[in-house]
XYZ file of C-alpha atoms in Angstrom:
410
model
C 63.170 -27.528 -251.145
C 65.110 -24.961 -249.082
C 68.096 -26.241 -247.144
C 67.504 -26.526 -243.395
C 70.093 -24.730 -241.269
C 71.976 -26.724 -238.632
C 71.285 -25.020 -235.272
C 74.285 -23.300 -233.746
C 75.764 -24.017 -230.325
C 78.349 -22.140 -228.269
C 81.174 -24.516 -229.135
C 80.535 -24.131 -232.848
C 80.194 -20.352 -232.548
C 83.514 -20.000 -230.712
C 85.211 -22.078 -233.409
C 84.126 -19.690 -236.195
C 87.168 -17.829 -237.516
C 87.298 -14.541 -239.449
C 87.893 -14.657 -243.211
C 88.923 -12.133 -245.848
C 85.259 -11.216 -246.231
C 82.544 -11.198 -243.596
C 80.109 -14.109 -243.790
C 76.822 -15.341 -242.334
C 76.123 -18.600 -240.531
C 72.422 -19.422 -240.175
C 70.868 -20.724 -236.974
C 67.398 -21.135 -238.427
C 64.113 -19.232 -238.377
C 65.745 -16.092 -239.786
C 68.423 -15.843 -237.096
C 72.010 -15.729 -238.335
C 75.432 -14.860 -236.976
C 77.632 -12.594 -239.079
C 81.366 -13.076 -238.586
C 83.233 -9.868 -239.361
C 86.779 -9.696 -240.737
C 87.879 -8.400 -237.312
C 86.569 -11.549 -235.635
C 83.568 -9.778 -234.068
C 80.356 -11.824 -234.266
C 77.035 -10.021 -234.715
C 73.558 -11.512 -234.465
C 71.270 -10.566 -237.414
C 67.642 -11.292 -238.177
C 66.588 -11.854 -241.805
C 62.960 -11.466 -242.827
C 60.556 -10.631 -245.638
C 57.618 -8.271 -245.307
C 54.694 -8.136 -247.718
C 56.539 -10.492 -250.041
C 59.742 -8.421 -250.217
C 63.101 -9.215 -248.653
C 64.016 -6.531 -246.090
C 67.405 -5.353 -244.791
C 68.634 -7.484 -241.933
C 67.923 -6.354 -238.364
C 70.874 -6.134 -236.001
C 70.261 -7.912 -232.679
C 73.628 -7.474 -230.956
C 77.150 -8.765 -230.500
C 77.984 -12.275 -229.314
C 78.662 -13.204 -226.496
C 77.192 -10.046 -224.891
C 73.951 -11.263 -226.478
C 73.913 -14.992 -225.831
C 72.624 -17.618 -228.229
C 69.554 -18.111 -226.045
C 68.831 -14.374 -225.903
C 69.286 -14.001 -229.654
C 66.828 -16.822 -230.310
C 64.325 -15.261 -227.922
C 64.478 -11.934 -229.737
C 64.265 -13.623 -233.137
C 61.089 -15.417 -231.977
C 59.528 -12.072 -230.970
C 60.529 -10.415 -234.239
C 59.031 -13.320 -236.175
C 55.679 -12.746 -234.430
C 55.899 -9.036 -235.257
C 56.576 -9.797 -238.933
C 53.675 -12.278 -238.989
C 51.438 -9.390 -237.894
C 52.647 -7.400 -240.897
C 54.851 -5.010 -238.883
C 58.575 -4.363 -239.258
C 60.646 -5.445 -236.208
C 63.179 -2.626 -236.683
C 61.685 -0.424 -233.935
C 61.624 -3.339 -231.486
C 65.248 -4.199 -232.296
C 66.383 -0.619 -231.646
C 64.520 -0.611 -228.356
C 66.117 -3.942 -227.352
C 69.598 -2.666 -228.149
C 68.985 0.542 -226.247
C 67.783 -1.400 -223.233
C 70.897 -3.560 -223.243
C 73.174 -2.825 -220.334
C 75.931 -0.382 -221.228
C 79.452 -1.658 -220.546
C 80.391 1.416 -218.518
C 80.759 -0.026 -215.011
C 83.417 -2.458 -213.858
C 80.861 -5.209 -213.250
C 79.107 -4.779 -216.602
C 82.325 -4.704 -218.585
C 83.990 -7.491 -216.571
C 81.020 -9.795 -217.161
C 81.258 -9.138 -220.896
C 85.057 -9.666 -220.853
C 84.701 -12.878 -218.862
C 82.145 -14.413 -221.231
C 84.107 -13.374 -224.307
C 87.687 -14.087 -223.255
C 87.833 -16.242 -220.117
C 84.879 -18.649 -220.186
C 86.203 -20.498 -223.289
C 89.515 -21.226 -221.532
C 90.249 -24.143 -219.189
C 87.769 -24.837 -216.404
C 90.384 -24.307 -213.685
C 91.488 -20.924 -215.047
C 87.958 -19.652 -215.667
C 86.905 -20.769 -212.175
C 89.684 -18.938 -210.299
C 89.137 -15.832 -212.450
C 85.407 -15.882 -211.680
C 86.217 -16.249 -207.984
C 88.545 -13.230 -208.040
C 85.829 -11.136 -209.684
C 83.011 -12.206 -207.372
C 84.932 -12.330 -204.094
C 87.264 -9.332 -204.278
C 86.810 -7.126 -207.332
C 83.029 -6.656 -207.529
C 82.488 -5.907 -203.808
C 85.167 -3.196 -203.965
C 84.680 -1.525 -207.362
C 81.914 -3.405 -209.189
C 79.584 -0.394 -209.360
C 82.335 2.098 -210.119
C 82.583 3.559 -213.644
C 85.223 1.656 -215.606
C 87.171 4.821 -216.414
C 87.249 6.048 -212.784
C 89.216 3.126 -211.315
C 92.748 4.136 -210.322
C 95.888 2.417 -209.068
C 94.872 3.121 -205.474
C 91.676 1.123 -205.935
C 93.623 -1.835 -207.290
C 96.194 -1.591 -204.496
C 93.445 -1.555 -201.851
C 91.965 -4.754 -203.315
C 95.375 -6.463 -203.397
C 96.194 -5.375 -199.835
C 92.903 -6.805 -198.590
C 93.626 -10.149 -200.272
C 97.185 -10.162 -198.865
C 95.691 -9.481 -195.453
C 94.148 -12.950 -195.631
C 97.664 -14.368 -196.011
C 97.176 -14.995 -199.734
C 99.896 -12.988 -201.472
C 99.810 -15.133 -204.622
C 96.041 -14.652 -204.863
C 96.617 -10.902 -204.525
C 99.025 -11.023 -207.455
C 96.559 -13.088 -209.494
C 93.771 -10.578 -208.754
C 95.986 -7.721 -209.923
C 96.709 -9.659 -213.116
C 92.986 -10.268 -213.716
C 92.390 -6.511 -213.625
C 95.431 -5.864 -215.791
C 94.231 -8.232 -218.531
C 90.678 -6.918 -218.285
C 91.810 -3.322 -218.784
C 94.045 -4.312 -221.695
C 90.889 -5.663 -223.329
C 88.984 -2.443 -222.502
C 91.743 -0.219 -223.895
C 91.851 -2.236 -227.126
C 88.139 -1.489 -227.524
C 88.581 2.197 -226.650
C 86.437 1.902 -223.524
C 89.299 2.984 -221.256
C 92.479 4.986 -221.745
C 94.550 3.952 -218.708
C 95.305 0.562 -217.196
C 95.296 1.141 -213.413
C 96.634 -2.346 -212.646
C 99.591 -1.810 -214.978
C 100.799 0.966 -212.671
C 101.335 -1.512 -209.815
C 104.665 -3.340 -210.055
C 104.037 -7.054 -209.605
C 107.031 -7.722 -207.368
C 105.673 -5.250 -204.796
C 102.548 -7.370 -204.445
C 104.128 -10.837 -204.402
C 106.994 -12.713 -205.989
C 105.564 -14.739 -208.870
C 105.961 -18.488 -208.398
C 107.610 -19.991 -211.470
C 107.237 -23.645 -212.351
C 110.748 -25.049 -212.718
C 110.172 -28.687 -211.707
C 112.130 -31.168 -213.807
C 111.894 -34.866 -213.021
C 115.232 -36.633 -212.650
C 115.630 -39.862 -214.667
C 115.071 -42.066 -211.596
C 111.955 -40.017 -210.699
C 110.536 -40.668 -214.179
C 110.992 -44.380 -213.572
C 109.495 -44.303 -210.071
C 106.524 -42.238 -211.180
C 105.645 -44.401 -214.177
C 106.092 -47.629 -212.209
C 103.681 -46.188 -209.627
C 101.238 -45.365 -212.434
C 101.245 -48.939 -213.747
C 101.036 -50.395 -210.227
C 98.039 -48.200 -209.337
C 94.337 -49.035 -209.526
C 93.565 -46.461 -212.229
C 92.123 -47.734 -215.493
C 94.449 -49.088 -218.167
C 93.425 -46.250 -220.525
C 94.515 -43.618 -217.984
C 97.834 -45.383 -217.447
C 98.469 -45.291 -221.177
C 97.361 -41.660 -221.322
C 99.953 -40.626 -218.735
C 102.655 -42.649 -220.497
C 101.733 -40.965 -223.800
C 101.900 -37.532 -222.166
C 105.484 -38.293 -221.168
C 106.722 -39.577 -224.528
C 104.757 -37.419 -227.015
C 105.476 -34.120 -225.228
C 101.979 -32.777 -226.005
C 99.806 -30.743 -223.655
C 97.203 -32.570 -221.577
C 94.227 -31.016 -223.388
C 95.717 -31.967 -226.769
C 95.867 -35.614 -225.710
C 92.578 -36.099 -223.877
C 90.581 -34.436 -226.679
C 92.323 -36.503 -229.382
C 90.114 -38.053 -232.058
C 90.792 -41.268 -233.970
C 90.594 -39.410 -237.274
C 93.758 -37.482 -236.367
C 95.992 -40.573 -236.386
C 97.807 -42.298 -239.243
C 99.391 -45.190 -237.364
C 100.873 -46.757 -240.495
C 102.865 -43.572 -241.076
C 103.330 -42.928 -237.359
C 101.888 -39.401 -237.525
C 99.355 -37.672 -235.287
C 97.955 -34.514 -236.899
C 96.466 -32.235 -234.231
C 94.187 -29.645 -235.896
C 94.791 -25.937 -235.362
C 91.516 -25.512 -233.471
C 92.851 -27.645 -230.633
C 96.311 -26.073 -230.423
C 97.348 -23.242 -228.100
C 98.913 -21.264 -230.971
C 96.100 -22.029 -233.459
C 98.503 -23.827 -235.814
C 98.189 -27.459 -236.906
C 100.796 -29.612 -235.147
C 102.205 -32.944 -236.279
C 103.483 -35.418 -233.692
C 105.874 -38.007 -235.122
C 104.968 -41.049 -233.066
C 107.557 -43.381 -231.636
C 107.083 -47.145 -232.024
C 106.045 -47.255 -228.356
C 103.394 -44.569 -228.849
C 101.954 -46.360 -231.896
C 101.555 -49.586 -229.905
C 99.878 -47.749 -227.021
C 97.397 -46.083 -229.362
C 96.635 -49.415 -231.023
C 95.878 -50.874 -227.588
C 93.703 -47.865 -226.718
C 91.660 -48.572 -229.856
C 90.690 -51.935 -228.377
C 89.745 -50.294 -225.068
C 87.694 -47.366 -226.365
C 83.923 -47.612 -226.828
C 83.863 -44.379 -228.841
C 84.116 -44.164 -232.605
C 85.336 -40.595 -232.263
C 87.400 -40.001 -229.111
C 90.514 -41.824 -227.954
C 89.674 -41.103 -224.299
C 85.869 -41.025 -224.047
C 83.916 -40.556 -220.853
C 83.206 -43.886 -219.196
C 79.694 -42.978 -218.061
C 76.690 -41.364 -219.668
C 75.416 -41.349 -223.210
C 77.252 -38.335 -224.585
C 80.180 -39.051 -226.870
C 82.712 -36.644 -225.433
C 86.216 -36.863 -223.998
C 87.119 -37.212 -220.335
C 87.229 -34.078 -218.209
C 90.454 -32.079 -218.059
C 90.749 -32.820 -214.352
C 90.436 -36.613 -214.692
C 94.134 -37.416 -215.092
C 95.099 -34.955 -212.347
C 92.727 -36.705 -209.970
C 94.084 -40.099 -210.985
C 97.657 -38.970 -210.236
C 96.669 -37.488 -206.871
C 94.908 -40.701 -205.882
C 97.894 -42.973 -206.452
C 100.885 -43.385 -204.158
C 104.054 -42.173 -205.847
C 107.354 -41.358 -204.201
C 107.761 -38.189 -206.307
C 107.284 -34.867 -204.553
C 105.832 -31.538 -205.816
C 104.909 -32.879 -209.219
C 102.185 -31.799 -211.676
C 101.365 -33.253 -215.092
C 102.607 -30.210 -217.020
C 106.104 -30.959 -215.665
C 106.341 -33.755 -218.256
C 106.935 -31.257 -221.075
C 109.601 -29.332 -219.185
C 111.248 -32.597 -218.141
C 111.444 -33.853 -221.731
C 112.788 -30.543 -223.021
C 115.465 -30.341 -220.323
C 116.799 -33.869 -220.777
C 116.743 -33.701 -224.589
C 118.692 -30.446 -224.541
C 121.193 -31.996 -222.146
C 121.633 -34.841 -224.658
C 122.859 -32.219 -227.152
C 119.977 -32.605 -229.605
C 118.780 -29.840 -231.937
C 117.159 -27.069 -229.907
C 114.998 -25.969 -232.852
C 113.744 -29.514 -233.427
C 112.940 -29.905 -229.718
C 111.010 -26.618 -229.735
C 109.093 -27.721 -232.827
C 108.278 -31.044 -231.150
C 106.865 -29.058 -228.211
C 104.804 -26.934 -230.658
C 106.655 -23.829 -229.512
C 107.108 -20.891 -231.875
C 110.605 -20.263 -233.205
C 111.358 -16.583 -233.663
C 113.077 -15.127 -236.688
C 113.466 -16.537 -240.185
C 113.795 -20.107 -238.879
C 110.258 -19.916 -237.543
C 108.686 -19.351 -240.959
C 108.945 -22.979 -242.087
C 106.045 -25.354 -242.560
C 104.992 -27.991 -240.053
C 107.234 -30.676 -241.592
C 110.373 -28.652 -240.788
C 112.852 -30.821 -238.857
C 110.547 -33.814 -239.440
C 113.370 -36.390 -239.497
C 114.998 -34.887 -236.420
C 111.699 -34.685 -234.560
C 110.930 -38.339 -235.330
C 114.409 -39.291 -234.118
C 114.020 -37.184 -230.970
C 110.647 -38.638 -229.977
C 111.851 -42.199 -230.589
C 114.991 -41.550 -228.544
C 112.959 -40.007 -225.735
C 110.448 -42.886 -225.632
C 113.308 -45.391 -225.442
C 115.010 -43.340 -222.705
C 111.777 -43.311 -220.675
C 111.458 -47.086 -221.161
C 114.930 -47.534 -219.712
C 113.986 -45.553 -216.587
C 110.782 -47.559 -216.111
C 112.554 -50.886 -216.589
C 115.165 -50.054 -213.953
C 114.017 -52.252 -211.071
C 110.669 -52.817 -212.771
C 108.362 -55.169 -210.898
C 105.025 -54.246 -212.453
C 103.415 -55.178 -215.763
C 103.775 -52.212 -218.101
C 103.293 -53.555 -221.627
C 105.269 -54.520 -224.708
C 106.049 -51.043 -225.940
C 109.663 -51.520 -227.007
C 110.915 -50.445 -230.407
C 110.548 -53.964 -231.710
C 107.139 -54.513 -230.076
């Protein structure tokens, strides 16, 4: 009995990585996705005619041809084959009718779906807004290769005229990244946004916020005194003491943890640099995760959605909203400041810079960066334990709320 293919979905498609040789992943009904060694993904249709296997028909490149569109074409080709006719002519006609990526709008839509849509919701949303609100009305119908620096400057000046200089700079950067993508695919030769110096549009705002020790204590006491759920309180505490990114924590799965060994293995697919990362858990972190196990209704996710029937993690904005809703006497703070805060204080304590960078999952340049994930393991375990204990001390200073028994001996 032939093996039934598991239908594809966009998440699974985006997770497919190139290999030394190109390979096919079946969707079913003759439709398959071929992953090239370059990383390009091409839809193919496999069929037999008059009892003989025929060469595959090319449908188009993903994501320019979406999963839904590819299935629709495969259904039509299947009907053609059932009538005893080859679908090759239809496939050529379909590809010829596909919109050419020669205008700004056409190419930008392709770039957005391929490169931006898979990123965070907040980033993809503001990028989409820049395209729809400012870029398309000005140059959307203009040939991609005809856009010049003057066009980009006019767009930025219009945005600045609304009193939004930082948005003007962001819009320039959207065009710059889009044209870098076009040049890499030989669809453009010049990057018109690159010719505009960023500082003449607006001064980039750098994030340099570092929480002082007393601010760490005040913030975390406010967290535990708030009305947010216990799981969210523990999530924020874990973000402070594990030094991981928010997305790495909220998408965590139980299978990634070895609590007896005190190791959290985050797979490469969920890491910013596409490399597996090991977090050496402090005693406090282990106890928090054990408590979370008793709170979670999901067999898969540590922080599952609280409503609905789908087994998926909480939204990326959930913890941000929880922080905004509580009353904390800490000004101009965002969750990502936790990582910078930890790095700054640990460096000031005179600890190994390389070990700190490894704990943050940062790349280390040069020969020292070519080690495996266990490099500096003992130092990283020591650092994370020291940091968790330091954070405890700040919370316990004047503590009047119930936090939990997360001490080293807990």
